[in-house]
Amino acid sequence: MPEINWTKRALKQLYGLPQKEGNAIEDAVEALAKWPDIPI
């Protein structure tokens, strides 16, 4: 499942950011994940 690989890479990048920015991005990603699927 490509999503899982993407998530692992994204988390590695998040942990490289300062804590405040990392948390803000993580919160935004979690909020977006709750949205219904939107066709691109």
mmCIF file of C-alpha atoms in Angstrom:
data_model
loop_
_atom_site.group_PDB
_atom_site.id
_atom_site.type_symbol
_atom_site.label_atom_id
_atom_site.label_comp_id
_atom_site.label_asym_id
_atom_site.label_seq_id
_atom_site.Cartn_x
_atom_site.Cartn_y
_atom_site.Cartn_z
ATOM 1 C CA MET A 1 0.000 0.000 0.000
ATOM 2 C CA PRO A 2 1.749 3.170 -1.183
ATOM 3 C CA GLU A 3 -0.016 5.333 1.439
ATOM 4 C CA ILE A 4 1.854 3.556 4.213
ATOM 5 C CA ASN A 5 5.237 4.112 2.558
ATOM 6 C CA TRP A 6 4.366 7.746 1.959
ATOM 7 C CA THR A 7 3.355 8.134 5.598
ATOM 8 C CA LYS A 8 6.659 6.704 6.813
ATOM 9 C CA ARG A 9 8.599 9.124 4.626
ATOM 10 C CA ALA A 10 6.388 12.030 5.645
ATOM 11 C CA LEU A 11 6.816 11.218 9.335
ATOM 12 C CA LYS A 12 10.601 11.112 8.940
ATOM 13 C CA GLN A 13 10.434 14.583 7.400
ATOM 14 C CA LEU A 14 8.073 15.815 10.125
ATOM 15 C CA TYR A 15 10.461 14.676 12.849
ATOM 16 C CA GLY A 16 13.203 16.702 11.164
ATOM 17 C CA LEU A 17 11.189 19.912 11.605
ATOM 18 C CA PRO A 18 11.038 22.052 14.726
ATOM 19 C CA GLN A 19 8.391 20.667 17.092
ATOM 20 C CA LYS A 20 5.923 23.533 16.639
ATOM 21 C CA GLU A 21 5.845 23.351 12.831
ATOM 22 C CA GLY A 22 5.790 19.548 12.890
ATOM 23 C CA ASN A 23 2.751 19.537 15.176
ATOM 24 C CA ALA A 24 0.924 22.107 13.046
ATOM 25 C CA ILE A 25 1.484 20.053 9.886
ATOM 26 C CA GLU A 26 0.505 16.832 11.651
ATOM 27 C CA ASP A 27 -2.741 18.440 12.848
ATOM 28 C CA ALA A 28 -3.526 19.672 9.330
ATOM 29 C CA VAL A 29 -2.865 16.229 7.836
ATOM 30 C CA GLU A 30 -5.114 14.589 10.433
ATOM 31 C CA ALA A 31 -7.872 17.122 9.706
ATOM 32 C CA LEU A 32 -7.588 16.494 5.953
ATOM 33 C CA ALA A 33 -7.632 12.728 6.506
ATOM 34 C CA LYS A 34 -11.117 13.077 8.012
ATOM 35 C CA TRP A 35 -12.480 14.656 4.828
ATOM 36 C CA PRO A 36 -14.367 12.464 2.363
ATOM 37 C CA ASP A 37 -12.389 11.357 -0.672
ATOM 38 C CA ILE A 38 -12.166 14.115 -3.258
ATOM 39 C CA PRO A 39 -11.515 13.052 -6.858
ATOM 40 C CA ILE A 40 -8.475 14.820 -8.297
#
